[in-house]
Coordinates of C-alpha atoms in Angstrom, one line a residue:
M1 CA 23.6 17.7 -21.0
K2 CA 20.3 19.5 -21.1
T3 CA 19.4 22.2 -18.6
R4 CA 16.9 24.9 -17.9
L5 CA 17.4 27.6 -15.2
T6 CA 14.5 29.7 -13.9
R7 CA 13.8 32.3 -11.2
Y8 CA 12.2 31.5 -7.8
I9 CA 8.7 32.3 -6.6
P10 CA 7.4 31.2 -3.2
L11 CA 5.8 27.8 -3.0
A12 CA 3.0 29.3 -1.0
V13 CA 2.0 31.3 -4.1
L14 CA 1.7 28.1 -6.0
V15 CA -0.5 26.5 -3.4
L16 CA -2.8 29.5 -3.3
A17 CA -3.0 29.5 -7.1
L18 CA -3.9 25.8 -7.1
S19 CA -6.6 26.6 -4.5
G20 CA -8.5 28.6 -7.1
P21 CA -11.0 27.5 -9.6
S22 CA -10.2 24.6 -12.0
G23 CA -10.1 24.8 -15.8
P24 CA -7.9 27.1 -17.9
A25 CA -6.2 28.4 -14.7
M26 CA -4.3 25.1 -14.3
S27 CA -2.1 26.0 -17.3
Q28 CA -1.3 29.3 -15.5
D29 CA -0.5 27.4 -12.3
L30 CA 1.9 25.2 -14.3
A31 CA 3.5 28.2 -15.9
A32 CA 4.0 29.8 -12.5
F33 CA 5.4 26.6 -11.0
E34 CA 7.8 26.1 -13.8
Q35 CA 9.6 29.2 -12.7
N36 CA 10.5 27.3 -9.5
V37 CA 12.0 24.4 -11.3
T38 CA 15.4 23.6 -12.8
E39 CA 15.7 20.3 -14.6
F40 CA 18.9 18.9 -16.1
T41 CA 20.4 15.6 -17.1
L42 CA 24.0 14.6 -16.8
D43 CA 25.8 12.9 -19.7
N44 CA 25.5 9.5 -17.9
G45 CA 21.7 9.8 -17.9
L46 CA 21.1 10.9 -14.3
T47 CA 18.3 13.4 -14.2
F48 CA 18.0 16.1 -11.5
I49 CA 14.9 18.2 -10.8
V50 CA 15.4 21.1 -8.4
V51 CA 12.4 22.9 -6.9
E52 CA 13.2 26.1 -5.1
N53 CA 11.4 27.0 -1.9
H54 CA 13.4 29.5 0.2
D55 CA 10.7 29.8 2.9
A56 CA 13.0 28.0 5.4
P57 CA 16.6 26.8 5.4
V58 CA 15.7 23.2 4.8
L59 CA 15.4 20.9 1.9
S60 CA 14.1 17.4 1.1
V61 CA 16.0 15.0 -1.1
L62 CA 14.6 12.0 -2.9
T63 CA 16.4 9.5 -5.1
Y64 CA 14.0 7.5 -7.3
A65 CA 15.3 4.3 -8.7
D66 CA 13.2 3.0 -11.6
V67 CA 13.2 -0.5 -10.3
G68 CA 10.8 -2.4 -8.1
S69 CA 9.8 -6.0 -7.3
A70 CA 8.1 -6.3 -10.8
D71 CA 11.6 -6.3 -12.3
E72 CA 12.6 -9.5 -10.4
V73 CA 12.6 -12.9 -11.9
K74 CA 11.5 -16.3 -10.4
G75 CA 13.9 -17.5 -7.8
I76 CA 15.0 -14.1 -6.5
T77 CA 11.7 -12.5 -5.5
G78 CA 12.2 -9.9 -2.7
I79 CA 15.7 -8.9 -3.9
A80 CA 14.6 -5.3 -4.8
H81 CA 13.3 -4.9 -1.2
L82 CA 16.4 -6.5 0.3
F83 CA 18.7 -4.3 -1.7
E84 CA 16.8 -1.3 -0.4
H85 CA 17.9 -2.4 3.1
M86 CA 21.5 -2.9 2.0
A87 CA 21.8 0.6 0.5
F88 CA 22.1 2.0 4.0
K89 CA 25.0 -0.3 5.1
G90 CA 27.8 2.0 3.9
T91 CA 30.4 2.0 1.2
T92 CA 34.1 1.5 0.7
T93 CA 34.7 4.7 2.6
I94 CA 31.6 5.2 4.7
G95 CA 31.7 2.7 7.5
A96 CA 35.0 1.1 6.4
M97 CA 37.5 0.2 9.1
D98 CA 39.8 -2.4 7.5
L99 CA 38.3 -2.9 4.0
E100 CA 40.6 -5.6 2.9
A101 CA 40.0 -7.7 6.0
E102 CA 36.3 -7.0 5.8
Y103 CA 36.0 -8.2 2.2
A104 CA 37.9 -11.3 3.1
A105 CA 35.6 -12.0 6.0
M106 CA 32.5 -11.4 3.9
E107 CA 33.8 -13.8 1.2
K108 CA 34.3 -16.4 4.0
V109 CA 30.7 -15.9 5.0
D110 CA 29.6 -16.3 1.4
E111 CA 31.6 -19.6 1.0
I112 CA 30.2 -21.1 4.1
F113 CA 26.6 -20.1 3.1
D114 CA 27.1 -21.7 -0.3
D115 CA 28.1 -25.0 1.4
L116 CA 25.2 -24.7 3.8
R117 CA 22.7 -24.1 1.0
N118 CA 24.0 -27.0 -1.0
E119 CA 23.7 -29.3 2.0
R120 CA 20.1 -28.0 2.7
H121 CA 19.2 -28.7 -1.0
K122 CA 19.8 -32.4 -0.3
G123 CA 16.6 -32.4 1.7
H124 CA 16.1 -35.6 3.8
L125 CA 19.4 -36.9 2.5
A126 CA 21.3 -34.0 4.1
D127 CA 23.9 -35.0 6.8
P128 CA 22.5 -33.6 10.1
E129 CA 26.0 -33.3 11.7
R130 CA 27.3 -31.5 8.7
L131 CA 24.3 -29.2 8.7
A132 CA 24.8 -28.3 12.4
S133 CA 28.5 -27.7 11.8
L134 CA 28.0 -25.5 8.8
E135 CA 25.2 -23.5 10.6
Q136 CA 27.5 -22.8 13.6
A137 CA 30.4 -21.9 11.3
F138 CA 28.0 -19.6 9.4
E139 CA 27.0 -17.8 12.6
N140 CA 30.6 -17.4 13.7
A141 CA 31.7 -16.0 10.3
K142 CA 28.8 -13.5 10.3
T143 CA 29.8 -12.2 13.7
A144 CA 33.5 -11.9 12.7
A145 CA 32.6 -10.0 9.5
R146 CA 30.3 -7.7 11.4
E147 CA 33.1 -6.5 13.7
L148 CA 35.2 -5.3 10.8
G149 CA 32.8 -2.5 9.6
R150 CA 30.3 0.0 10.8
S151 CA 27.0 -0.6 9.1
N152 CA 25.2 2.4 10.6
A153 CA 27.8 5.0 9.6
M154 CA 25.7 6.6 6.9
D155 CA 22.7 7.0 9.3
E156 CA 25.0 8.5 11.9
A157 CA 26.4 11.1 9.5
I158 CA 22.9 12.2 8.4
D159 CA 21.8 12.4 12.1
R160 CA 24.8 14.5 13.1
A161 CA 24.0 16.9 10.2
G162 CA 20.5 17.4 11.5
G163 CA 18.8 15.2 8.9
T164 CA 15.4 13.9 9.6
G165 CA 13.0 11.3 8.2
L166 CA 15.7 9.1 6.8
N167 CA 13.9 6.2 5.1
A168 CA 13.3 4.2 1.9
S169 CA 10.5 2.2 0.3
T170 CA 10.1 -0.4 -2.3
S171 CA 7.0 -0.8 -4.4
R172 CA 6.4 -3.0 -7.4
D173 CA 7.3 -0.1 -9.7
A174 CA 10.1 1.7 -7.9
T175 CA 12.5 2.1 -5.0
R176 CA 12.8 5.5 -3.2
Y177 CA 15.4 6.8 -0.8
Y178 CA 14.6 10.1 1.0
Y179 CA 15.2 12.4 3.9
S180 CA 15.3 16.1 4.8
L181 CA 18.2 18.1 6.1
P182 CA 19.4 21.7 6.7
S183 CA 20.1 23.4 3.4
N184 CA 23.7 24.2 4.4
K185 CA 24.4 20.4 4.4
L186 CA 23.5 20.0 0.7
E187 CA 27.0 18.9 -0.3
L188 CA 26.9 16.2 2.4
F189 CA 23.9 14.7 0.6
F190 CA 25.8 14.7 -2.7
A191 CA 28.9 13.1 -1.1
L192 CA 26.9 10.4 0.7
E193 CA 24.4 9.6 -2.1
S194 CA 27.0 9.4 -4.9
N195 CA 29.1 7.1 -2.8
R196 CA 26.1 5.0 -1.9
F197 CA 25.5 4.1 -5.6
L198 CA 29.1 4.1 -6.7
E199 CA 30.9 1.9 -4.2
P200 CA 28.3 0.1 -1.9
V201 CA 29.5 -2.5 0.5
L202 CA 26.7 -5.0 1.4
R203 CA 27.7 -5.2 5.1
E204 CA 25.7 -7.6 7.3
F205 CA 23.9 -9.0 4.2
F206 CA 22.8 -12.2 5.9
I207 CA 21.9 -10.4 9.1
E208 CA 19.7 -8.0 7.2
R209 CA 18.3 -10.9 5.2
D210 CA 17.0 -12.3 8.5
V211 CA 15.2 -9.0 9.1
V212 CA 13.5 -9.3 5.8
K213 CA 12.5 -12.9 6.6
E214 CA 10.9 -11.6 9.8
E215 CA 8.9 -9.1 7.6
R216 CA 7.8 -12.0 5.5
R217 CA 6.6 -13.9 8.6
M218 CA 4.7 -10.8 9.8
S219 CA 3.0 -10.6 6.4
E220 CA 2.0 -14.2 6.6
S221 CA 0.6 -13.7 10.1
S222 CA -1.9 -11.0 8.9
P223 CA -5.1 -12.5 7.6
V224 CA -5.8 -9.5 5.3
G225 CA -2.2 -9.5 4.2
R226 CA -2.5 -13.1 3.2
L227 CA -5.8 -12.5 1.4
V228 CA -4.4 -9.7 -0.6
E229 CA -1.4 -11.8 -1.7
E230 CA -3.8 -14.7 -2.7
M231 CA -6.0 -12.3 -4.6
L232 CA -3.0 -10.9 -6.6
S233 CA -1.6 -14.4 -7.2
A234 CA -5.0 -15.4 -8.7
A235 CA -5.5 -12.2 -10.7
Y236 CA -2.0 -12.2 -12.3
K237 CA -1.1 -15.5 -13.9
A238 CA 1.8 -14.2 -16.0
H239 CA 2.8 -10.7 -15.0
P240 CA 5.1 -10.2 -11.9
Y241 CA 2.5 -7.9 -10.3
G242 CA 1.2 -11.1 -8.8
E243 CA 4.4 -11.6 -6.7
P244 CA 4.8 -10.2 -3.2
I245 CA 7.1 -7.3 -2.8
V246 CA 8.9 -8.8 0.2
G247 CA 9.4 -12.0 -1.8
H248 CA 8.8 -15.7 -1.1
M249 CA 10.4 -17.1 2.0
S250 CA 12.3 -19.8 0.1
D251 CA 13.7 -17.2 -2.2
I252 CA 14.8 -14.9 0.6
D253 CA 16.3 -17.9 2.5
S254 CA 18.5 -18.8 -0.4
M255 CA 19.5 -15.3 -1.6
T256 CA 23.2 -14.5 -1.8
R257 CA 25.2 -11.3 -1.6
A258 CA 26.5 -11.9 -5.2
E259 CA 22.9 -12.0 -6.5
A260 CA 22.2 -8.7 -4.7
M261 CA 25.3 -7.1 -6.2
D262 CA 24.3 -8.3 -9.7
F263 CA 20.9 -6.8 -9.2
F264 CA 22.5 -3.5 -8.1
R265 CA 24.8 -3.4 -11.2
R266 CA 21.9 -4.1 -13.5
Y267 CA 19.4 -1.6 -12.1
Y268 CA 21.2 1.1 -10.3
G269 CA 23.1 2.8 -13.1
A270 CA 22.8 6.6 -13.4
G271 CA 20.5 6.3 -16.3
N272 CA 17.9 4.6 -14.1
L273 CA 18.0 7.2 -11.3
T274 CA 16.2 10.5 -10.8
I275 CA 17.1 12.8 -8.0
I276 CA 14.6 15.5 -6.7
I277 CA 15.9 18.3 -4.5
S278 CA 13.1 20.4 -3.1
G279 CA 13.6 23.4 -0.8
D280 CA 16.2 26.0 0.0
A281 CA 18.6 25.2 -2.8
D282 CA 20.4 27.2 -5.5
P283 CA 20.0 25.4 -8.8
A284 CA 23.4 26.6 -10.1
H285 CA 25.1 25.3 -7.0
V286 CA 23.2 22.0 -7.3
K287 CA 24.4 21.6 -10.9
E288 CA 28.0 22.2 -9.8
L289 CA 27.7 19.6 -7.1
A290 CA 26.0 17.2 -9.5
H291 CA 28.9 17.3 -11.9
E292 CA 31.5 17.0 -9.1
Y293 CA 29.9 14.0 -7.4
F294 CA 27.8 12.2 -10.0
D295 CA 29.6 12.5 -13.3
R296 CA 31.7 9.5 -12.3
L297 CA 28.7 7.3 -11.8
P298 CA 28.4 4.8 -14.7
A299 CA 25.4 5.1 -16.9
G300 CA 24.6 1.4 -16.4
P301 CA 23.1 -1.0 -18.9
P302 CA 19.8 -0.1 -20.6
V303 CA 16.9 -1.2 -18.5
E304 CA 14.1 -2.6 -20.5
P305 CA 10.5 -2.7 -19.2
V306 CA 8.9 -6.0 -18.2
E307 CA 8.0 -7.8 -21.4
T308 CA 5.5 -10.2 -19.9
T309 CA 1.9 -9.0 -20.4
E310 CA -1.0 -10.4 -18.5
P311 CA -3.4 -12.2 -20.9
P312 CA -7.0 -11.0 -20.9
Q313 CA -9.0 -12.7 -18.1
I314 CA -11.7 -14.8 -19.6
A315 CA -13.5 -15.9 -16.4
E316 CA -14.1 -14.8 -12.9
R317 CA -11.6 -16.0 -10.4
R318 CA -12.3 -16.6 -6.7
V319 CA -10.3 -17.0 -3.5
T320 CA -12.0 -18.0 -0.3
M321 CA -9.9 -18.1 2.9
E322 CA -11.2 -19.6 6.1
D323 CA -9.9 -17.8 9.2
R324 CA -11.0 -16.9 12.7
S325 CA -10.5 -13.2 11.9
Q326 CA -13.0 -10.6 10.8
P327 CA -14.6 -11.2 7.4
V328 CA -13.6 -9.1 4.5
I329 CA -14.4 -8.9 0.8
L330 CA -12.1 -7.7 -2.0
M331 CA -13.2 -7.4 -5.6
G332 CA -10.5 -6.5 -8.1
Y333 CA -11.0 -5.6 -11.8
H334 CA -8.2 -5.4 -14.3
K335 CA -7.6 -1.9 -15.7
V336 CA -5.2 0.1 -17.8
D337 CA -1.8 1.6 -16.8
I338 CA -1.1 5.2 -15.9
N339 CA -0.4 6.3 -19.4
H340 CA -3.6 5.1 -20.9
E341 CA -6.3 7.8 -21.5
D342 CA -8.9 5.8 -19.5
D343 CA -6.7 5.7 -16.4
V344 CA -8.0 9.1 -15.2
V345 CA -11.6 7.9 -15.7
F346 CA -11.0 5.2 -13.2
N347 CA -9.7 7.8 -10.7
V348 CA -13.0 9.6 -11.0
L349 CA -15.1 6.4 -10.9
S350 CA -13.3 5.1 -7.8
D351 CA -13.8 8.5 -6.1
I352 CA -17.5 8.4 -6.7
L353 CA -18.0 4.8 -5.7
G354 CA -15.6 4.5 -2.8
S355 CA -13.8 7.6 -1.7
G356 CA -14.8 8.9 1.8
R357 CA -18.0 9.0 3.8
T358 CA -20.1 10.5 1.0
S359 CA -19.2 7.9 -1.6
R360 CA -21.9 5.5 -2.9
L361 CA -20.5 2.4 -1.2
Y362 CA -20.0 4.0 2.2
T363 CA -23.4 5.6 2.0
K364 CA -25.2 2.4 1.1
L365 CA -23.3 -0.3 3.0
V366 CA -22.3 1.6 6.2
K367 CA -24.9 4.4 6.6
D368 CA -28.1 3.0 5.1
Q369 CA -28.0 -0.8 5.2
K370 CA -25.5 -1.0 8.1
I371 CA -24.1 -4.2 6.8
A372 CA -20.5 -3.0 6.8
V373 CA -18.2 -1.0 9.2
N374 CA -16.2 0.2 6.2
A375 CA -16.6 0.1 2.4
S376 CA -14.3 1.8 0.0
S377 CA -12.2 1.5 -3.2
F378 CA -8.8 2.3 -4.6
T379 CA -7.2 2.2 -7.9
D380 CA -3.7 1.7 -9.4
F381 CA -3.2 -1.5 -7.4
P382 CA -0.7 -3.1 -7.1
G383 CA 1.2 -0.6 -9.2
S384 CA 0.8 2.1 -11.9
K385 CA 3.5 1.4 -14.5
Y386 CA 1.8 -1.6 -16.0
P387 CA -1.9 -2.6 -16.4
N388 CA -3.2 -2.9 -12.8
M389 CA -6.5 -3.1 -10.9
I390 CA -9.3 -1.1 -9.3
V391 CA -10.3 -2.8 -6.1
F392 CA -13.5 -2.5 -4.1
F393 CA -13.6 -3.8 -0.5
A394 CA -15.8 -4.0 2.6
F395 CA -15.5 -5.2 6.2
P396 CA -18.9 -6.6 7.1
S397 CA -20.7 -5.6 10.3
K398 CA -21.4 -8.1 13.1
D399 CA -23.8 -10.8 11.9
Y400 CA -23.1 -10.1 8.3
T401 CA -20.9 -12.0 5.9
A402 CA -18.6 -11.2 3.0
A403 CA -21.3 -12.5 0.7
D404 CA -23.8 -10.0 2.0
T405 CA -21.4 -7.1 1.3
E406 CA -20.3 -8.5 -2.1
Q407 CA -23.9 -8.4 -3.3
A408 CA -24.3 -4.8 -2.2
I409 CA -21.1 -3.8 -3.9
E410 CA -22.2 -5.6 -7.1
E411 CA -25.5 -3.7 -7.0
E412 CA -23.6 -0.3 -7.0
I413 CA -21.3 -1.4 -9.8
E414 CA -24.4 -2.5 -11.8
R415 CA -25.9 0.9 -11.1
I416 CA -22.9 2.8 -12.4
R417 CA -22.9 0.6 -15.5
N418 CA -26.5 1.4 -16.3
E419 CA -27.0 5.0 -15.0
E420 CA -24.9 8.0 -15.6
V421 CA -23.4 9.6 -12.5
T422 CA -24.9 13.0 -11.5
E423 CA -23.2 16.3 -12.3
E424 CA -23.0 16.9 -8.5
E425 CA -21.0 13.7 -8.0
L426 CA -18.8 14.5 -10.9
S427 CA -18.1 18.0 -9.7
R428 CA -17.3 16.8 -6.1
A429 CA -14.8 14.2 -7.5
K430 CA -13.0 16.8 -9.5
V431 CA -12.8 19.2 -6.5
R432 CA -11.4 16.4 -4.4
A433 CA -8.7 15.6 -7.0
R434 CA -7.6 19.2 -6.9
V435 CA -7.6 19.3 -3.1
N436 CA -5.6 16.0 -3.0
L437 CA -3.0 17.6 -5.3
I438 CA -2.7 20.7 -3.1
R439 CA -2.1 18.5 0.0
G440 CA 0.6 16.6 -1.8
L441 CA 2.4 19.8 -2.7
E442 CA 2.3 21.5 0.8
S443 CA 5.6 20.0 1.9
N444 CA 9.0 19.8 0.3
M445 CA 9.0 16.0 0.6
G446 CA 5.4 15.7 -0.7
L447 CA 6.3 17.8 -3.7
A448 CA 9.5 15.7 -4.4
T449 CA 7.5 12.5 -4.2
Q450 CA 4.8 13.7 -6.6
L451 CA 7.3 15.1 -9.1
A452 CA 9.4 12.0 -9.1
Y453 CA 6.3 9.7 -9.6
F454 CA 5.0 11.6 -12.6
H455 CA 8.4 12.3 -14.2
V456 CA 9.5 8.7 -14.2
L457 CA 6.2 7.0 -14.9
T458 CA 4.8 9.4 -17.5
G459 CA 8.0 11.0 -18.8
D460 CA 7.4 14.5 -17.6
W461 CA 6.8 16.0 -14.1
R462 CA 4.4 18.5 -15.7
N463 CA 1.9 15.7 -16.1
L464 CA 1.2 16.2 -12.4
F465 CA -0.6 19.3 -13.5
H466 CA -2.0 17.9 -16.7
S467 CA -3.6 15.1 -14.7
I468 CA -6.0 17.7 -13.2
D469 CA -6.8 19.0 -16.6
A470 CA -7.6 15.4 -17.7
I471 CA -9.8 14.9 -14.7
N472 CA -11.7 18.0 -15.4
E473 CA -12.5 16.7 -18.9
V474 CA -14.0 13.4 -17.7
T475 CA -17.7 13.1 -18.4
A476 CA -20.5 11.0 -17.1
E477 CA -20.5 9.2 -20.4
D478 CA -16.8 8.3 -20.0
I479 CA -17.5 6.7 -16.6
K480 CA -20.4 4.7 -17.9
R481 CA -18.4 3.5 -20.9
V482 CA -15.4 2.4 -18.8
A483 CA -17.7 0.7 -16.2
N484 CA -19.3 -1.3 -19.0
Q485 CA -16.0 -2.2 -20.6
Y486 CA -14.0 -3.2 -17.5
L487 CA -16.3 -3.7 -14.5
V488 CA -17.6 -7.1 -15.8
S489 CA -17.6 -10.4 -13.9
K490 CA -15.2 -12.2 -16.3
N491 CA -12.6 -9.4 -15.6
R492 CA -12.6 -9.6 -11.8
T493 CA -11.0 -11.6 -9.0
V494 CA -13.0 -11.9 -5.8
A495 CA -11.2 -12.7 -2.6
S496 CA -12.9 -13.1 0.8
I497 CA -12.3 -14.2 4.4
V498 CA -15.0 -16.5 5.7
T499 CA -14.9 -16.3 9.5
M500 CA -14.7 -19.7 11.2
D501 CA -15.3 -20.5 14.9
D502 CA -13.0 -22.6 17.0
G503 CA -14.8 -25.7 15.9
G504 CA -14.1 -25.0 12.3
T505 CA -17.6 -24.0 11.2
E506 CA -18.7 -20.8 9.6

């Protein structure tokens, strides 16, 4: 086990230090902040990062599982998100009433579902009477199993302890579980969290699966949501970034509890988890509790990164969706991952072209030409771990089309390829990067989120600070070079909604 213990300085001092001028001072900011941090790794590979902030008797806790929807394979898309739901359903001790009877009841549900799924797979040859009988038996079995356990026991325990903000999220790169609670309830967190990942019971699996199916339907009912999915599907022919986080309906509909447990055993070993504790915590006490509660967690099998790489795009790809909704244009260009030296250049480029009301796109399309009600850009989409995209988008104004705004965006991209950005624009982008960092560190949870992100994806939480140093080193020449290398037509996917009237005409 490796460890480093340090002394505490108030978080407010850090924020004030970061508010100062950029440049060499950032290394001093990092040195000051490191005094707040204790980092250690258990023998099973589970890493803890403790950030002291004794301003109030509260703390925020975040468990970062280095697994997201990009780690799924064909046939079980959506399982990372579904397991996130199941991780709140209790364990062999939390929420258990009669565990032996509950397991037997859940196995009965599984058996009936297997029969039901097999009958459904027969398609038009399926026996309608047998289908109806199995569906009724399936519903009855789910109800019977539900009565043998308390699926909300974990939530209730956290609520009784004064916990707030209990939630989780699944992205293509990771799954995060987080909440805040009084600092005198720290051991409760350790008891609940260790049990969650040691002895989970997937209660109400098929009931929760129906909740996820409803999320899938909501996504399909959103025109912009459908357009984004279509764009990613067109942009990624090989890499799983092209798959939806919530999964495909047919995969969700056929998913089993056994598949979810297999996914858990593969990806939720201690070596694939990082826990951040930010707030009123004593690092020495945290380390004692970590040994007591988490040493027993298996390391788990080694988790390899996604091996499939997206081949270079050789021609522009287009998706046009006809809908009675507001028109929109999305233009995505392939770019590098977070650990490539050019990634930070894209951050600055995106800021200048599409961040806020002073950006080039907003100024031209919204303020000057008035052909759009909004125009912006974002980067690191749909993830950061693997090569991803920078996306430009606009919502046309009344009487203007997606094609009108596409042309205006293209003109600004052409301009940034041919002309160097001004020193004023470059300076503003660097200031905004620093301001955004400060905002992300102002709360215990914001701090935990940022540290987990940088620690897992880049290998060291200190890169949160080094990223500002890297941004300060970006030059106008860098932006022009990257624009000419990546922002070219053969490297882009364009997706648009063409508004149709009730008669089916544009």
